[in-house]
mmCIF file of C-alpha atoms in Angstrom:
data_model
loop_
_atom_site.group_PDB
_atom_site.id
_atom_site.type_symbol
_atom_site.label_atom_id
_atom_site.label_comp_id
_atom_site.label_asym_id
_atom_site.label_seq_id
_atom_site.Cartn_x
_atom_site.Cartn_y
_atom_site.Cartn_z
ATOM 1 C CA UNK A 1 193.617 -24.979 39.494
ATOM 2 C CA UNK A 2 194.778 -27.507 36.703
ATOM 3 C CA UNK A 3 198.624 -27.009 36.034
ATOM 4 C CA UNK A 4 199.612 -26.727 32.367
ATOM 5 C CA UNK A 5 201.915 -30.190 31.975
ATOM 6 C CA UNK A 6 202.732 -29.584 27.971
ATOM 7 C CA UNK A 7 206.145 -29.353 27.238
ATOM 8 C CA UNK A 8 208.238 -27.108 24.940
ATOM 9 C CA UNK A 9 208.301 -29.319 22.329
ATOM 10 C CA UNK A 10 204.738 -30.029 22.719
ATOM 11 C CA UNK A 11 203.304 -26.585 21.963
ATOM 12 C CA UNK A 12 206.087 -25.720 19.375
ATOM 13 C CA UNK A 13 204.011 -25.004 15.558
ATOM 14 C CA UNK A 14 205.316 -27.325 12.708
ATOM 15 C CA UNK A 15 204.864 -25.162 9.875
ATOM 16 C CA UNK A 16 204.576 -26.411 5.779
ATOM 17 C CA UNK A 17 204.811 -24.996 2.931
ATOM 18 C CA UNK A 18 201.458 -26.632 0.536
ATOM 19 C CA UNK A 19 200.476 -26.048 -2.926
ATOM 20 C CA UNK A 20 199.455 -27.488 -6.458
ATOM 21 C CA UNK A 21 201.887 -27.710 -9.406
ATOM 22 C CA UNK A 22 202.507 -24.875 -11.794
ATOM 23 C CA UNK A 23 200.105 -26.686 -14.505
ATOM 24 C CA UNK A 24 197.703 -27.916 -12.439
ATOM 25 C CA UNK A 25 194.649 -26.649 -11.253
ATOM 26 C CA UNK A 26 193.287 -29.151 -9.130
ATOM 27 C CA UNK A 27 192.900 -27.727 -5.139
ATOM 28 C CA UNK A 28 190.354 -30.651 -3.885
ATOM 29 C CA UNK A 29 193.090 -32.924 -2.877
ATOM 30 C CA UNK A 30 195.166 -29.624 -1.962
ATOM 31 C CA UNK A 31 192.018 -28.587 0.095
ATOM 32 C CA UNK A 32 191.530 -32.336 1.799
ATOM 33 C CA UNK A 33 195.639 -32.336 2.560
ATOM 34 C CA UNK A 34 195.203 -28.823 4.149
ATOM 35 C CA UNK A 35 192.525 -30.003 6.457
ATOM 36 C CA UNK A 36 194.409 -33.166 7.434
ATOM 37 C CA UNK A 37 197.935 -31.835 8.218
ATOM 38 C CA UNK A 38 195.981 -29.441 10.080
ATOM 39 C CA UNK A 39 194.317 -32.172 12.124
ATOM 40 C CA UNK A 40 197.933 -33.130 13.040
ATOM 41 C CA UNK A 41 198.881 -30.057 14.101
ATOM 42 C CA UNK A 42 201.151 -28.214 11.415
ATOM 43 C CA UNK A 43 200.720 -24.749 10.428
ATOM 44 C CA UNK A 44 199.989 -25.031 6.804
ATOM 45 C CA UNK A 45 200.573 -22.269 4.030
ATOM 46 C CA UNK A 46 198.556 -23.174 1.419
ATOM 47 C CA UNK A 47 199.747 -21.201 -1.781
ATOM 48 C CA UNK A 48 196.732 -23.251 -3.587
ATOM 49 C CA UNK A 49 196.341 -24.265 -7.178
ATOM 50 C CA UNK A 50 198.805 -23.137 -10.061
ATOM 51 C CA UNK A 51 201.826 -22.682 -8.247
ATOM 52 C CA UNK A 52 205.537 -22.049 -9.644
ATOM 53 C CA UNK A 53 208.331 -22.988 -8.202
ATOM 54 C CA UNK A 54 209.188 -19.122 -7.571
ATOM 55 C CA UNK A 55 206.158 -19.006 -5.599
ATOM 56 C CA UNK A 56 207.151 -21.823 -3.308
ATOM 57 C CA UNK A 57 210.701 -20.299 -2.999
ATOM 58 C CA UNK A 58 208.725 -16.828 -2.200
ATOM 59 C CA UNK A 59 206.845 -18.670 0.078
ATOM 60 C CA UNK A 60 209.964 -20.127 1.750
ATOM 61 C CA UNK A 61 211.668 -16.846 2.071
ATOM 62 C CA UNK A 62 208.497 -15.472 4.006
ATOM 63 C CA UNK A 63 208.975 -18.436 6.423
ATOM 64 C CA UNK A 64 211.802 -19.568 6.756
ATOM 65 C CA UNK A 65 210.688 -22.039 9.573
ATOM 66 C CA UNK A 66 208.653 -24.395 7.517
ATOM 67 C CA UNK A 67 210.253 -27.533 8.273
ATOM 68 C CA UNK A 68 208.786 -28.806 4.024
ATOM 69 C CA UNK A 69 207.546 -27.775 0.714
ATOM 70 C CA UNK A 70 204.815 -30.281 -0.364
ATOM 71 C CA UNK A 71 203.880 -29.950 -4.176
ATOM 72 C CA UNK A 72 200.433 -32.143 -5.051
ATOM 73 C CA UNK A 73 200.307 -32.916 -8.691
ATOM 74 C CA UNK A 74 197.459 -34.584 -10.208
ATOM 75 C CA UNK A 75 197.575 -33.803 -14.016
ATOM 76 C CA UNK A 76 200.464 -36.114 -14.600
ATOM 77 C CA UNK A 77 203.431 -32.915 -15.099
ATOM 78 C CA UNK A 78 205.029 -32.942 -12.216
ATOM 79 C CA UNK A 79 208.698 -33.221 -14.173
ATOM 80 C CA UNK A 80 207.626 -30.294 -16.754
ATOM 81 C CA UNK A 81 206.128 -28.603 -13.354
ATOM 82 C CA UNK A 82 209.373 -28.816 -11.684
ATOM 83 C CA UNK A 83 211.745 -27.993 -14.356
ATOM 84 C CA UNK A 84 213.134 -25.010 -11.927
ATOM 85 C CA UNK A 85 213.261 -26.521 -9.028
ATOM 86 C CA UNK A 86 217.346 -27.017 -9.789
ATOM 87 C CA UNK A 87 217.776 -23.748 -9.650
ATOM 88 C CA UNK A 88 216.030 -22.766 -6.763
ATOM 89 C CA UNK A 89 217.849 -25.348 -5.022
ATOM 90 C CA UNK A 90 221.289 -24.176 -6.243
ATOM 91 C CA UNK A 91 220.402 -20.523 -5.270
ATOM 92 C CA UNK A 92 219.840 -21.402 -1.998
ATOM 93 C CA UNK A 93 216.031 -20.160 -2.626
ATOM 94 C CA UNK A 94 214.485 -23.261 -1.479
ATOM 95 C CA UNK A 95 216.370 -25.077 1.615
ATOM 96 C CA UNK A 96 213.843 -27.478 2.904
ATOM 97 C CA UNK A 97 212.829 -30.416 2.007
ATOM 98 C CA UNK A 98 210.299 -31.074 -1.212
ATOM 99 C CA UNK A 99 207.868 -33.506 -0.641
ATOM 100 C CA UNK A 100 205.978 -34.368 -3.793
ATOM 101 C CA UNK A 101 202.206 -36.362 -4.193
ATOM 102 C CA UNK A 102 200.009 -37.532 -6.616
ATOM 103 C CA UNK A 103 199.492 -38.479 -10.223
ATOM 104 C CA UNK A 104 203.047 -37.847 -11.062
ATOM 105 C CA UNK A 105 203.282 -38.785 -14.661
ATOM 106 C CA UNK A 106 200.990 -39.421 -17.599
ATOM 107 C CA UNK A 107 199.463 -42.612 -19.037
ATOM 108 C CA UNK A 108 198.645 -45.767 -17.143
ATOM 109 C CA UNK A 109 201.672 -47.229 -16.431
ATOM 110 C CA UNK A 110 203.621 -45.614 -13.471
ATOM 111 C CA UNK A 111 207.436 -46.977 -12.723
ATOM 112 C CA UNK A 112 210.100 -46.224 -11.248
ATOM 113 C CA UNK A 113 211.241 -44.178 -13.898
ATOM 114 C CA UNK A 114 208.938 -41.701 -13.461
ATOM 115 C CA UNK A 115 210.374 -41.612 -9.191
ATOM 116 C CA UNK A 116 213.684 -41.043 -10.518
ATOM 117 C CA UNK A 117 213.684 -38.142 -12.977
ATOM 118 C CA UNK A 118 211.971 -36.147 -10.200
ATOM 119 C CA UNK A 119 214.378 -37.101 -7.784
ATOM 120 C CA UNK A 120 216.787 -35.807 -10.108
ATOM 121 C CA UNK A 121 215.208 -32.678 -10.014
ATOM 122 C CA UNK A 122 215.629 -32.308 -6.023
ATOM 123 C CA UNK A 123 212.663 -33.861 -5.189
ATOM 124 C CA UNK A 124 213.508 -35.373 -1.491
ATOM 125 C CA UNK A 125 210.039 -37.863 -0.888
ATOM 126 C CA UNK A 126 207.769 -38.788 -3.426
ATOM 127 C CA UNK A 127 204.617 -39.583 -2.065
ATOM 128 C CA UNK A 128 201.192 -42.561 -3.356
ATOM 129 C CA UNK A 129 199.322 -41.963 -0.125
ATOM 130 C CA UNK A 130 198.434 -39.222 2.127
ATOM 131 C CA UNK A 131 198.510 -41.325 4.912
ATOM 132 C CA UNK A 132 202.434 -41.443 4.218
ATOM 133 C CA UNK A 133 202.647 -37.580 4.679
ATOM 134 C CA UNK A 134 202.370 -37.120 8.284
ATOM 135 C CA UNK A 135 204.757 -39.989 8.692
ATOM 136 C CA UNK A 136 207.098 -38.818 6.017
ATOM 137 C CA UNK A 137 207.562 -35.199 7.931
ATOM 138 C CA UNK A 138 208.600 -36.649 10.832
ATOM 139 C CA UNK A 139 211.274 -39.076 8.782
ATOM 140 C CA UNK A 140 212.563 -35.852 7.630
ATOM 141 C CA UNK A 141 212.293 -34.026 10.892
ATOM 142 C CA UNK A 142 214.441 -36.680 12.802
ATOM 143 C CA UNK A 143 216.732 -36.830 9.898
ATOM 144 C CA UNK A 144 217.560 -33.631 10.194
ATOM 145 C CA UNK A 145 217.529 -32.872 13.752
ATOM 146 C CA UNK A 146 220.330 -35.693 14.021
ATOM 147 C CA UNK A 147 222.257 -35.031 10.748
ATOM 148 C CA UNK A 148 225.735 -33.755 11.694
ATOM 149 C CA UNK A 149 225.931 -30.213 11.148
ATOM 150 C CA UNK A 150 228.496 -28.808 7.870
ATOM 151 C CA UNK A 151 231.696 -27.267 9.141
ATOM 152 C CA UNK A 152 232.102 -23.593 7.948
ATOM 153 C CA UNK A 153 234.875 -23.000 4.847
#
């Protein structure tokens, strides 16, 4: 009889929160993300193409586990996109971290400009590469789990 060795931790289900900007319709890269956070092992919601920043903070509400929110953005409006994403933050509607990827603003030249104003909004990672996702989730996974906890006023 083979003995089950995996641990707690092992078998525990990171779940994320995944979906395309309120603007933007394109779910090929949303589809491809899907399949490869999958590969590593997360649970992924995938609210798909089109999606507000209500919808992610609906989202969030109906799992309240998801350790991210990751917003792709490929038609170059992520700061329009995100306008609300202040006030989802300040209503407590949207807790975990926002991970943001993709053609984030418009016209050929990309600086870091274009980084900050979305940071500004809440944005906690902004993302070039897939390959930084997987990588990036655990960042923000250890951050948290050793961030001191807020006392109570």
């Amino acid at each position: 009889m083979r003995q089950n060795t995996e641990t707690a931790a092992e078998k525990e289900i990171r779940t994320v929160i995944l979906g395309v900007a309120a603007s933007d319709s394109h779910v090929v890269a949303n589809h491809l993300i899907a399949h490869a956070l999958r590969a590593d092992g997360f649970e992924v919601v995938n609210l798909g193409a089109c999606t507000s920043i209500a919808e992610f903070a609906e989202a969030h509400a109906e799992h309240p586990e998801a350790e991210a929110v990751i917003i792709g953005s490929l038609n170059g409006h992520a700061h329009a996109d995100l306008q609300d994403l202040p006030a989802a933050r300040a209503a407590g509607r949207l807790r975990c971290p926002v991970i943001l990827g993709g053609n984030l603003s418009v016209g050929s030249y990309k600086g870091a400009a274009d980084h900050e104003r979305l940071y500004a909004l809440g944005v906690d990672v902004v993302l070039a590469d897939l390959d930084e996702l997987s990588p990036a989730l655990d960042e923000l996974r250890t951050r948290s789990a050793t961030a001191a906890p807020v006392a109570a006023s």
